[in-house]
Amino acid sequence: MLRLGVNIDHVATLRQARYRGRGHGEPDPVAAALAAEDAGAHGITAHLREDRRHILDADVFRLRQSIRTRLNFEMAVVPEILDVALRLGPHACCLVPEKRTEVTTEGGLDVAGSPGPVRDCTRRLVDAGIEVSLFVDPEPAQLDAAAAAGAQFVELHTGAYAEAWHSKHERNVQLERLVVAARHAHGLGLKVNAGHGLNLQNLPLLHLVPHLVELNIGHSIISRAVLVGLHAAVRDFLAALHGYPG
Ligand code: PXP
């Protein structure tokens, strides 16, 4: 079974658009997480960014106490956020690159180019009993480096695949990259997640990528929720994952 992790950052984005700095406001990302779980989501993902542009510290601690599934905490490899992660004790941490000027996480973590800090951060988290996933581009060198860093999971960045959707040739090139990367990661003993830019249009073809454990999806679920409600949106995505051959 392919699991669905619902990223609730954009619920907080909406709250912050009106209530930044107020310490209260709607919509509540924790209420959204509980609604997503009620609809069948297998986990909740939240990214505490250094600039606190959407999810806030108080949100992640409330999530940790409230949700019944798994909390996947996305974080940059920086001491301040590592300290939060260790106090929070989520089920999993996904290490991501972070730039203040980006709208969303643009590329994968360059584990191969800068292995030391990633390895040290991974070790601290694993020693604390937290599963670690590294968000990487689907490149063999990055996967080799992720395994060497001691991570149990990688999350394959599907952004290039999603962006290529409207060109059949380029879409197939990017899909093949994901297939090769998933096989390579599996061969290294890594478990394989994927995410970024996924939607109901591009999800069905991802069934061709082997060894996937979980997909993390945010923007498209929250966007659809505006029109059909969060419960229905999560159920639509679960239906699109259904039948994944593994
Ligand atoms: N996975 C990771 C590591 C991410 O950084 C993001 C974006 O926050 C997602 C998945 C979800 O991407 P999207 O919002 O495009 O579904």
XYZ file of N, CA and C and ligand atoms in Angstrom:
754
model
N 0.840 -1.197 0.000
C 0.000 0.000 0.000
C 0.882 1.257 0.000
N 0.550 2.176 -0.845
C 1.277 3.448 -0.911
C 0.617 4.439 0.051
N 1.406 4.975 0.971
C 0.859 5.870 2.005
C 0.791 7.311 1.505
N -0.170 8.030 2.039
C -0.313 9.455 1.716
C 0.017 10.302 2.943
N 1.045 11.119 2.809
C 1.349 12.124 3.824
C 0.798 13.465 3.347
N -0.031 14.094 4.162
C -0.629 15.374 3.768
C 0.170 16.517 4.390
N 0.696 17.361 3.513
C 1.466 18.514 3.976
C 0.492 19.677 4.237
N 0.462 20.139 5.487
C -0.546 21.148 5.860
C 0.046 22.573 5.942
N 1.242 22.763 5.394
C 1.867 24.095 5.449
C 0.961 25.196 4.911
N 0.269 24.889 3.811
C -0.487 25.967 3.164
C -1.756 26.345 3.911
N -2.168 25.520 4.842
C -3.254 25.951 5.734
C -2.722 27.092 6.606
N -1.477 26.916 7.065
C -0.849 27.969 7.866
C -0.516 29.200 7.017
N -0.186 28.972 5.741
C 0.077 30.107 4.840
C -1.148 31.024 4.793
N -2.310 30.409 4.705
C -3.561 31.182 4.633
C -3.808 31.935 5.945
N -3.570 31.258 7.050
C -3.743 31.926 8.362
C -2.795 33.124 8.483
N -1.531 32.909 8.090
C -0.536 33.977 8.250
C -0.834 35.177 7.347
N -1.514 34.919 6.222
C -1.842 36.024 5.317
C -2.689 37.078 6.027
N -3.485 36.658 7.000
C -4.340 37.599 7.714
C -3.872 37.879 9.148
N -3.297 36.858 9.795
C -3.066 36.951 11.247
C -1.605 36.942 11.672
N -0.678 37.200 10.739
C 0.746 37.150 11.099
C 1.032 37.977 12.361
N 1.763 37.371 13.299
C 2.172 38.090 14.512
C 1.098 38.207 15.566
N -0.055 37.572 15.364
C -1.167 37.774 16.299
C -1.299 36.629 17.316
N -0.646 35.487 17.043
C -0.716 34.374 17.999
C -2.039 33.623 17.981
N -2.915 33.942 17.042
C -4.170 33.209 16.887
C -4.618 33.401 15.444
N -5.739 32.796 15.111
C -6.255 33.020 13.754
C -6.679 31.745 13.071
N -7.410 31.919 11.977
C -7.910 30.783 11.210
C -7.380 30.854 9.776
N -7.328 29.692 9.109
C -7.647 28.331 9.555
C -6.521 27.745 10.413
N -6.898 26.795 11.258
C -5.953 26.181 12.175
C -5.330 24.943 11.503
N -4.010 24.924 11.314
C -3.401 23.764 10.654
C -3.568 22.462 11.435
N -3.707 22.561 12.745
C -3.893 21.323 13.523
C -5.294 20.754 13.254
N -6.293 21.615 13.187
C -7.647 21.147 12.851
C -7.647 20.521 11.456
N -6.891 21.119 10.547
C -6.809 20.566 9.185
C -6.141 19.197 9.204
N -5.102 19.057 10.015
C -4.410 17.763 10.103
C -5.368 16.688 10.618
N -6.155 17.042 11.618
C -7.101 16.065 12.173
C -8.170 15.698 11.145
N -8.603 16.673 10.378
C -9.599 16.398 9.325
C -8.992 15.497 8.247
N -7.722 15.754 7.904
C -7.050 14.914 6.892
C -6.933 13.478 7.405
N -6.621 13.339 8.675
C -6.541 11.984 9.253
C -7.921 11.310 9.221
N -8.956 12.055 9.562
C -10.315 11.492 9.534
C -10.652 10.967 8.150
N -10.129 11.651 7.130
C -10.409 11.243 5.746
C -9.549 10.063 5.313
N -8.552 9.695 6.130
C -7.760 8.509 5.807
C -6.286 8.745 5.544
N -5.807 9.989 5.684
C -4.380 10.250 5.473
C -3.558 9.388 6.425
N -2.401 8.948 5.931
C -1.557 8.064 6.746
C -0.533 8.827 7.567
N -0.368 10.098 7.280
C 0.593 10.886 8.035
C 0.404 12.362 7.726
N 1.015 13.194 8.570
C 0.939 14.646 8.403
C 2.359 15.183 8.306
N 2.560 16.054 7.326
C 3.869 16.668 7.130
C 3.764 18.167 7.354
N 4.774 18.717 8.044
C 4.818 20.168 8.252
C 6.271 20.616 8.204
N 6.490 21.768 7.622
C 7.851 22.311 7.434
C 7.962 23.585 8.260
N 8.760 23.508 9.312
C 9.033 24.710 10.112
C 10.208 25.430 9.456
N 9.889 26.441 8.666
C 10.960 27.150 7.955
C 11.653 28.124 8.894
N 12.894 28.431 8.573
C 13.659 29.364 9.420
C 12.973 30.720 9.500
N 12.313 31.145 8.423
C 11.656 32.456 8.447
C 10.242 32.396 9.018
N 9.804 31.204 9.437
C 8.473 30.990 10.045
C 7.377 31.614 9.181
N 7.463 31.393 7.881
C 6.492 32.060 6.998
C 5.109 31.429 7.051
N 5.039 30.137 7.462
C 3.702 29.546 7.570
C 3.553 28.790 8.891
N 4.093 27.615 8.983
C 4.008 26.843 10.225
C 4.865 27.514 11.309
N 4.315 27.573 12.514
C 5.028 28.179 13.646
C 5.419 27.091 14.654
N 6.324 27.439 15.553
C 6.787 26.459 16.545
C 5.611 25.864 17.321
N 4.693 26.730 17.741
C 3.556 26.242 18.540
C 2.724 25.237 17.748
N 2.632 25.434 16.439
C 1.855 24.500 15.600
C 2.450 23.098 15.652
N 3.779 23.000 15.526
C 4.361 21.651 15.442
C 4.232 20.920 16.779
N 4.331 21.674 17.881
C 4.174 20.992 19.171
C 2.716 20.581 19.393
N 1.779 21.399 18.933
C 0.361 20.984 19.027
C 0.087 19.796 18.116
N 0.698 19.798 16.930
C 0.516 18.650 16.021
C 1.019 17.367 16.676
N 2.194 17.467 17.270
C 2.809 16.277 17.874
C 1.880 15.681 18.943
N 1.196 16.571 19.685
C 0.302 16.092 20.752
C -1.032 15.610 20.226
N -1.459 16.149 19.101
C -2.854 15.938 18.688
C -3.059 14.835 17.665
N -2.121 14.685 16.729
C -2.435 13.772 15.624
C -2.278 12.316 16.062
N -2.999 11.457 15.360
C -2.990 10.034 15.732
C -2.122 9.213 14.784
N -1.741 9.806 13.657
C -0.911 9.066 12.704
C 0.552 9.447 12.947
N 1.284 9.745 11.901
C 2.713 10.021 12.031
C 3.005 11.471 11.664
N 3.895 12.082 12.431
C 4.323 13.443 12.097
C 5.669 13.383 11.379
N 5.667 13.905 10.159
C 6.894 14.029 9.367
C 7.288 15.501 9.397
N 8.392 15.785 10.054
C 8.833 17.165 10.282
C 9.896 17.512 9.245
N 9.549 18.438 8.342
C 10.525 18.870 7.339
C 11.370 19.979 7.923
N 12.673 19.894 7.661
C 13.563 20.875 8.299
C 14.837 21.093 7.492
N 15.368 22.301 7.627
C 16.685 22.593 7.057
C 17.751 22.067 8.014
N 18.944 21.860 7.461
C 20.055 21.360 8.273
C 20.715 22.552 8.961
N 20.073 23.053 9.983
C 20.618 24.191 10.751
C 20.417 23.900 12.242
N 21.361 24.358 13.092
C 21.304 24.005 14.519
C 19.991 24.395 15.202
N 19.466 25.575 14.876
C 18.258 26.043 15.566
C 17.083 25.086 15.339
N 16.916 24.647 14.105
C 15.769 23.779 13.790
C 16.039 22.356 14.261
N 17.299 21.938 14.229
C 17.639 20.619 14.776
C 17.272 20.564 16.257
N 17.527 21.646 16.946
C 17.183 21.714 18.372
C 15.661 21.561 18.569
N 14.885 22.215 17.722
C 13.416 22.071 17.802
C 13.030 20.613 17.556
N 13.638 20.010 16.529
C 13.299 18.619 16.167
C 13.575 17.674 17.335
N 14.685 17.881 17.983
C 15.050 16.977 19.086
C 14.100 17.152 20.268
N 13.631 18.382 20.486
C 12.641 18.595 21.572
C 11.271 18.064 21.171
N 10.979 18.142 19.874
C 9.663 17.743 19.382
C 9.506 16.225 19.339
N 10.547 15.536 18.886
C 10.487 14.082 18.770
C 9.409 13.589 17.815
N 9.444 14.046 16.540
C 8.467 13.539 15.560
C 8.810 12.103 15.181
N 7.913 11.454 14.439
C 8.219 10.094 13.985
C 9.348 10.114 12.964
N 9.334 11.134 12.126
C 10.336 11.224 11.064
C 10.714 12.676 10.828
N 11.950 12.873 10.373
C 12.384 14.191 9.903
C 12.826 14.045 8.466
N 12.419 14.993 7.660
C 12.873 15.029 6.276
C 13.763 16.258 6.120
N 15.033 16.033 5.834
C 15.971 17.146 5.703
C 15.878 17.725 4.293
N 15.676 19.038 4.238
C 15.458 19.713 2.948
C 16.379 20.929 2.850
N 16.690 21.349 1.620
C 17.423 22.610 1.479
C 16.441 23.761 1.686
N 16.947 24.899 2.064
C 16.022 26.015 2.285
C 16.683 27.323 1.884
N 15.995 28.073 1.037
C 16.486 29.405 0.677
C 15.380 30.388 1.013
N 15.732 31.515 1.605
C 14.702 32.465 2.027
C 13.934 33.057 0.858
N 14.582 33.138 -0.308
C 13.932 33.794 -1.439
C 13.021 32.856 -2.232
N 13.062 31.538 -1.947
C 12.271 30.628 -2.765
C 10.803 30.621 -2.308
N 9.915 30.313 -3.259
C 8.490 30.211 -2.935
C 8.224 28.882 -2.245
N 8.868 27.826 -2.748
C 8.757 26.503 -2.148
C 10.112 25.822 -2.328
N 10.281 24.633 -1.747
C 11.573 23.964 -1.818
C 11.905 23.658 -3.275
N 12.922 24.322 -3.798
C 13.122 24.273 -5.257
C 13.903 23.057 -5.750
N 14.945 22.702 -5.052
C 15.755 21.563 -5.512
C 15.975 20.616 -4.361
N 16.645 19.502 -4.646
C 16.940 18.554 -3.579
C 18.136 19.008 -2.761
N 18.326 18.329 -1.659
C 19.462 18.592 -0.781
C 20.726 18.083 -1.482
N 21.796 18.883 -1.475
C 23.036 18.440 -2.118
C 23.878 17.651 -1.110
N 23.467 16.414 -0.892
C 24.161 15.584 0.098
C 25.554 15.227 -0.414
N 25.644 14.954 -1.728
C 26.938 14.568 -2.304
C 27.937 15.723 -2.220
N 27.450 16.948 -2.407
C 28.347 18.109 -2.412
C 28.763 18.554 -1.031
N 27.937 18.253 -0.032
C 28.220 18.729 1.318
C 27.784 17.671 2.333
N 28.497 16.544 2.352
C 28.011 15.419 3.154
C 28.135 15.603 4.667
N 29.133 16.366 5.117
C 29.423 16.438 6.555
C 28.250 16.898 7.411
N 27.707 18.089 7.155
C 26.607 18.594 7.996
C 25.370 17.677 7.957
N 25.091 17.101 6.791
C 23.924 16.216 6.673
C 24.143 14.952 7.504
N 25.362 14.416 7.420
C 25.667 13.194 8.178
C 25.558 13.461 9.685
N 26.085 14.608 10.139
C 26.052 14.912 11.578
C 24.613 15.095 12.059
N 23.834 15.822 11.275
C 22.430 16.065 11.639
C 21.655 14.748 11.652
N 21.896 13.916 10.628
C 21.219 12.612 10.550
C 21.547 11.766 11.776
N 22.816 11.772 12.141
C 23.222 10.945 13.290
C 22.528 11.403 14.572
N 22.451 12.719 14.787
C 21.798 13.232 16.009
C 20.335 12.789 16.065
N 19.667 12.842 14.912
C 18.242 12.481 14.876
C 18.050 10.974 15.045
N 18.844 10.198 14.337
C 18.726 8.734 14.433
C 19.024 8.281 15.860
N 20.027 8.889 16.477
C 20.357 8.536 17.868
C 19.188 8.849 18.810
N 18.373 9.824 18.430
C 17.211 10.184 19.254
C 15.987 9.327 18.901
N 16.173 8.343 18.022
C 15.067 7.436 17.687
C 14.127 7.975 16.623
N 14.591 8.966 15.863
C 13.754 9.579 14.820
C 14.203 9.052 13.452
N 13.239 8.633 12.634
C 13.572 8.202 11.266
C 14.026 9.416 10.461
N 15.019 9.222 9.620
C 15.498 10.352 8.818
C 15.366 10.050 7.331
N 14.820 11.033 6.651
C 14.665 10.977 5.206
C 15.397 12.177 4.614
N 16.062 11.995 3.495
C 16.745 13.107 2.826
C 16.032 13.394 1.505
N 15.670 14.651 1.334
C 14.933 15.070 0.129
C 15.958 15.369 -0.957
N 16.038 14.480 -1.940
C 17.113 14.609 -2.936
C 16.559 14.527 -4.358
N 17.310 15.114 -5.265
C 16.988 14.935 -6.681
C 17.242 13.471 -7.053
N 16.524 12.967 -8.049
C 16.683 11.548 -8.408
C 17.984 11.285 -9.164
N 19.102 11.436 -8.468
C 20.438 11.273 -9.036
C 21.184 10.212 -8.250
N 21.799 9.233 -8.950
C 22.516 8.163 -8.233
C 23.537 8.686 -7.220
N 24.283 9.736 -7.568
C 25.319 10.239 -6.644
C 24.686 10.737 -5.344
N 23.515 11.358 -5.440
C 22.846 11.854 -4.233
C 22.335 10.687 -3.385
N 21.901 9.639 -4.053
C 21.383 8.476 -3.322
C 22.530 7.742 -2.622
N 23.651 7.616 -3.304
C 24.825 7.003 -2.676
C 25.207 7.801 -1.429
N 25.209 9.116 -1.574
C 25.597 9.972 -0.443
C 24.567 9.882 0.690
N 23.294 9.746 0.339
C 22.244 9.631 1.375
C 22.434 8.354 2.177
N 22.751 7.262 1.480
C 22.978 5.998 2.191
C 24.210 6.124 3.083
N 25.262 6.755 2.557
C 26.493 6.909 3.344
C 26.263 7.802 4.562
N 25.305 8.730 4.469
C 25.021 9.638 5.593
C 24.234 8.950 6.704
N 23.757 7.753 6.442
C 23.067 7.008 7.504
C 21.556 7.195 7.537
N 20.991 7.824 6.494
C 19.531 7.999 6.452
C 18.855 6.660 6.161
N 17.644 6.488 6.690
C 16.890 5.260 6.376
C 16.046 5.441 5.119
N 15.645 6.684 4.854
C 14.747 6.988 3.732
C 15.371 8.053 2.833
N 14.971 8.037 1.584
C 15.120 9.231 0.758
C 13.726 9.637 0.301
N 13.542 10.930 0.080
C 12.331 11.390 -0.595
C 12.776 11.929 -1.944
N 12.342 11.269 -3.008
C 12.737 11.699 -4.353
C 11.958 12.956 -4.733
N 12.683 13.964 -5.183
C 12.075 15.237 -5.585
C 11.384 15.020 -6.933
N 10.069 15.150 -6.945
C 9.313 14.915 -8.175
C 9.004 16.217 -8.924
N 9.634 17.318 -8.481
C 9.335 18.619 -9.088
C 9.626 18.664 -10.582
N 10.756 18.100 -11.003
C 11.112 18.154 -12.434
C 10.102 17.338 -13.252
N 9.665 16.207 -12.694
C 8.633 15.397 -13.366
C 7.329 16.196 -13.502
N 6.937 16.831 -12.408
C 5.680 17.596 -12.434
C 5.764 18.763 -13.425
N 6.904 19.424 -13.436
C 7.085 20.576 -14.336
C 7.083 20.148 -15.800
N 7.529 18.904 -16.045
C 7.647 18.419 -17.427
C 6.330 17.878 -17.963
N 5.273 17.945 -17.171
C 4.045 17.237 -17.501
C 3.522 17.550 -18.903
N 3.635 18.799 -19.326
C 2.980 19.181 -20.584
C 3.782 18.820 -21.838
N 4.996 18.276 -21.661
C 5.741 17.747 -22.812
C 5.855 16.241 -22.627
N 5.253 15.487 -23.542
C 5.220 14.033 -23.375
C 6.640 13.458 -23.319
N 7.505 13.970 -24.196
C 8.877 13.452 -24.223
C 9.586 13.741 -22.902
N 9.563 15.002 -22.491
C 10.283 15.394 -21.263
C 9.685 14.705 -20.036
N 8.367 14.550 -20.035
C 7.694 13.861 -18.922
C 8.232 12.434 -18.790
N 8.366 11.744 -19.940
C 8.864 10.367 -19.912
C 10.322 10.297 -19.482
N 11.106 11.301 -19.885
C 12.512 11.365 -19.452
C 12.562 11.478 -17.920
N 11.738 12.375 -17.382
C 11.752 12.601 -15.925
C 11.182 11.400 -15.169
N 10.185 10.757 -15.752
C 9.612 9.558 -15.121
C 10.674 8.456 -15.045
N 11.411 8.293 -16.133
C 12.466 7.270 -16.179
C 13.555 7.567 -15.141
N 13.867 8.849 -14.967
C 14.847 9.216 -13.917
C 14.362 8.738 -12.554
N 13.070 8.907 -12.296
C 12.508 8.487 -11.006
C 12.545 6.970 -10.860
N 12.230 6.269 -11.950
C 12.246 4.798 -11.915
C 13.660 4.298 -11.595
N 14.638 4.840 -12.311
C 16.034 4.420 -12.111
C 16.478 4.755 -10.685
N 16.118 5.942 -10.221
C 16.532 6.365 -8.870
C 15.886 5.493 -7.798
N 14.617 5.163 -7.974
C 13.930 4.330 -6.969
C 14.591 2.952 -6.895
N 14.945 2.392 -8.053
C 15.627 1.081 -8.060
C 16.989 1.187 -7.384
N 17.697 2.253 -7.709
C 19.037 2.452 -7.154
C 18.954 2.596 -5.626
N 18.022 3.405 -5.164
C 17.878 3.627 -3.715
C 17.512 2.324 -3.014
N 16.595 1.599 -3.604
C 16.175 0.316 -3.025
C 17.375 -0.639 -2.934
N 18.177 -0.644 -3.975
C 19.373 -1.494 -4.001
C 20.371 -1.121 -2.915
N 20.343 0.138 -2.486
C 21.243 0.586 -1.416
C 20.652 0.315 -0.031
N 19.438 -0.225 -0.009
C 18.794 -0.497 1.280
C 17.999 0.680 1.817
N 17.821 1.705 0.988
C 17.037 2.872 1.419
C 15.555 2.638 1.140
N 14.691 3.160 2.031
C 13.263 3.182 1.719
C 12.979 4.458 0.937
N 11.956 4.386 0.079
C 11.792 5.466 -0.903
C 10.434 6.165 -0.771
N 10.488 7.442 -0.467
C 9.311 8.304 -0.537
C 9.470 9.229 -1.748
N 8.437 9.978 -2.043
C 8.547 10.939 -3.147
C 7.582 12.082 -2.898
N 7.869 13.215 -3.507
C 6.941 14.332 -3.370
C 7.437 15.587 -4.033
N 6.523 16.476 -4.226
C 6.675 17.842 -4.744
C 5.983 17.981 -6.094
N 4.996 18.853 -6.112
C 4.310 19.159 -7.364
C 3.341 18.088 -7.827
N 3.021 17.134 -6.963
C 2.126 16.049 -7.400
C 0.671 16.504 -7.347
N -0.099 16.024 -8.306
C -1.519 16.367 -8.364
C -2.298 15.200 -8.988
N -3.593 15.355 -9.095
C -4.412 14.230 -9.565
C -4.111 13.871 -11.024
N -3.565 14.830 -11.776
C -3.236 14.570 -13.176
C -1.959 13.734 -13.294
N -0.938 14.106 -12.532
C 0.359 13.433 -12.733
C 0.585 12.234 -11.816
N -0.350 11.987 -10.869
C -0.172 10.855 -9.940
C -0.286 9.476 -10.593
N -1.249 9.245 -11.469
C -1.414 7.877 -11.982
C -0.146 7.296 -12.606
N 0.619 8.119 -13.356
C 1.839 7.595 -13.995
C 2.910 7.218 -12.984
N 2.845 7.822 -11.786
C 3.848 7.494 -10.762
C 3.720 6.050 -10.289
N 2.605 5.413 -10.604
C 2.453 3.989 -10.278
C 3.530 3.156 -10.970
N 4.177 3.728 -11.989
C 5.240 3.008 -12.696
C 6.576 3.069 -11.954
N 6.654 3.908 -10.929
C 7.904 4.015 -10.156
C 7.859 2.970 -9.036
N 8.834 2.042 -9.007
C 8.771 0.965 -8.012
C 9.230 1.404 -6.622
N 8.918 0.570 -5.630
C 9.461 0.666 -4.261
C 8.980 1.870 -3.459
N 7.959 2.571 -3.907
C 7.540 3.760 -3.162
C 6.801 3.363 -1.883
N 7.091 4.064 -0.790
C 6.442 3.828 0.502
C 5.396 4.906 0.770
N 5.775 6.172 0.521
C 4.874 7.281 0.878
C 5.059 8.437 -0.097
N 3.956 9.097 -0.407
C 4.019 10.342 -1.164
C 3.613 11.477 -0.237
N 4.357 12.563 -0.287
C 3.995 13.744 0.498
C 3.459 14.813 -0.437
N 2.221 15.201 -0.172
C 1.532 16.114 -1.097
C 0.872 17.232 -0.296
N 1.104 18.466 -0.760
C 0.551 19.610 -0.057
C -0.291 20.512 -0.925
N 0.393 21.240 -1.808
C -0.282 22.332 -2.510
C -1.570 21.897 -3.211
N -1.499 20.795 -3.926
C -2.656 20.413 -4.731
C -3.826 19.930 -3.863
N -3.517 19.300 -2.743
C -4.612 18.860 -1.850
C -5.308 20.079 -1.238
N -4.512 21.035 -0.768
C -5.121 22.217 -0.130
C -5.860 23.048 -1.177
N -5.309 23.113 -2.383
C -5.991 23.850 -3.463
C -7.337 23.208 -3.772
N -7.346 21.892 -3.870
C -8.602 21.190 -4.177
C -9.596 21.335 -3.027
N -9.057 21.382 -1.810
C -9.925 21.510 -0.636
C -10.737 22.809 -0.673
N -10.182 23.844 -1.290
C -10.913 25.114 -1.392
C -12.226 24.901 -2.153
N -12.202 23.981 -3.111
C -13.379 23.765 -3.953
C -14.290 22.649 -3.447
N -13.696 21.578 -2.929
C -14.532 20.407 -2.598
C -14.503 20.055 -1.110
N -13.696 20.774 -0.329
C -13.548 20.442 1.094
C -12.347 19.540 1.293
N -11.760 19.629 2.489
C -10.516 18.887 2.734
C -10.756 17.385 2.765
N -11.863 16.972 3.369
C -12.159 15.549 3.470
C -12.228 14.935 2.072
N -13.009 15.559 1.205
C -13.162 15.023 -0.156
C -11.844 15.081 -0.915
N -11.076 16.147 -0.718
C -9.800 16.271 -1.435
C -8.851 15.146 -1.034
N -8.751 14.883 0.264
C -7.854 13.806 0.716
C -8.330 12.471 0.164
N -9.618 12.274 0.150
C -10.144 10.991 -0.351
C -9.867 10.834 -1.853
N -9.946 11.927 -2.585
C -9.641 11.866 -4.021
C -8.184 11.455 -4.244
N -7.288 11.985 -3.425
C -5.870 11.630 -3.582
C -5.622 10.187 -3.132
N -6.307 9.766 -2.083
C -6.154 8.366 -1.653
C -6.613 7.425 -2.768
N -7.697 7.798 -3.425
C -8.200 6.958 -4.524
C -7.166 6.896 -5.650
N -6.462 8.016 -5.886
C -5.454 8.036 -6.960
C -4.234 7.178 -6.600
N -3.992 6.972 -5.315
C -2.864 6.127 -4.877
C -3.255 4.650 -4.885
N -4.545 4.416 -4.796
C -5.042 3.049 -4.636
C -4.605 2.174 -5.828
N -4.226 0.934 -5.537
C -3.860 0.019 -6.601
C -2.401 0.104 -6.993
N -1.621 0.926 -6.266
C -0.176 1.015 -6.556
C 0.428 -0.397 -6.481
N 1.119 -0.816 -7.536
C 1.574 -2.209 -7.549
C 2.773 -2.502 -6.652
N 3.490 -1.474 -6.179
C 4.610 -1.717 -5.273
C 5.875 -2.043 -6.018
N 8.048 17.068 0.016
C 8.914 18.037 0.385
C 10.240 17.637 0.946
C 8.568 19.403 0.260
O 9.453 20.358 0.619
C 7.304 19.739 -0.236
C 6.900 21.174 -0.353
O 6.781 21.727 0.897
C 6.422 18.697 -0.571
C 6.830 17.369 -0.463
C 5.034 18.951 -1.052
O 5.073 19.628 -2.269
P 3.706 20.182 -2.878
O 3.228 21.257 -1.938
O 4.124 20.718 -4.205
O 2.750 19.044 -2.943
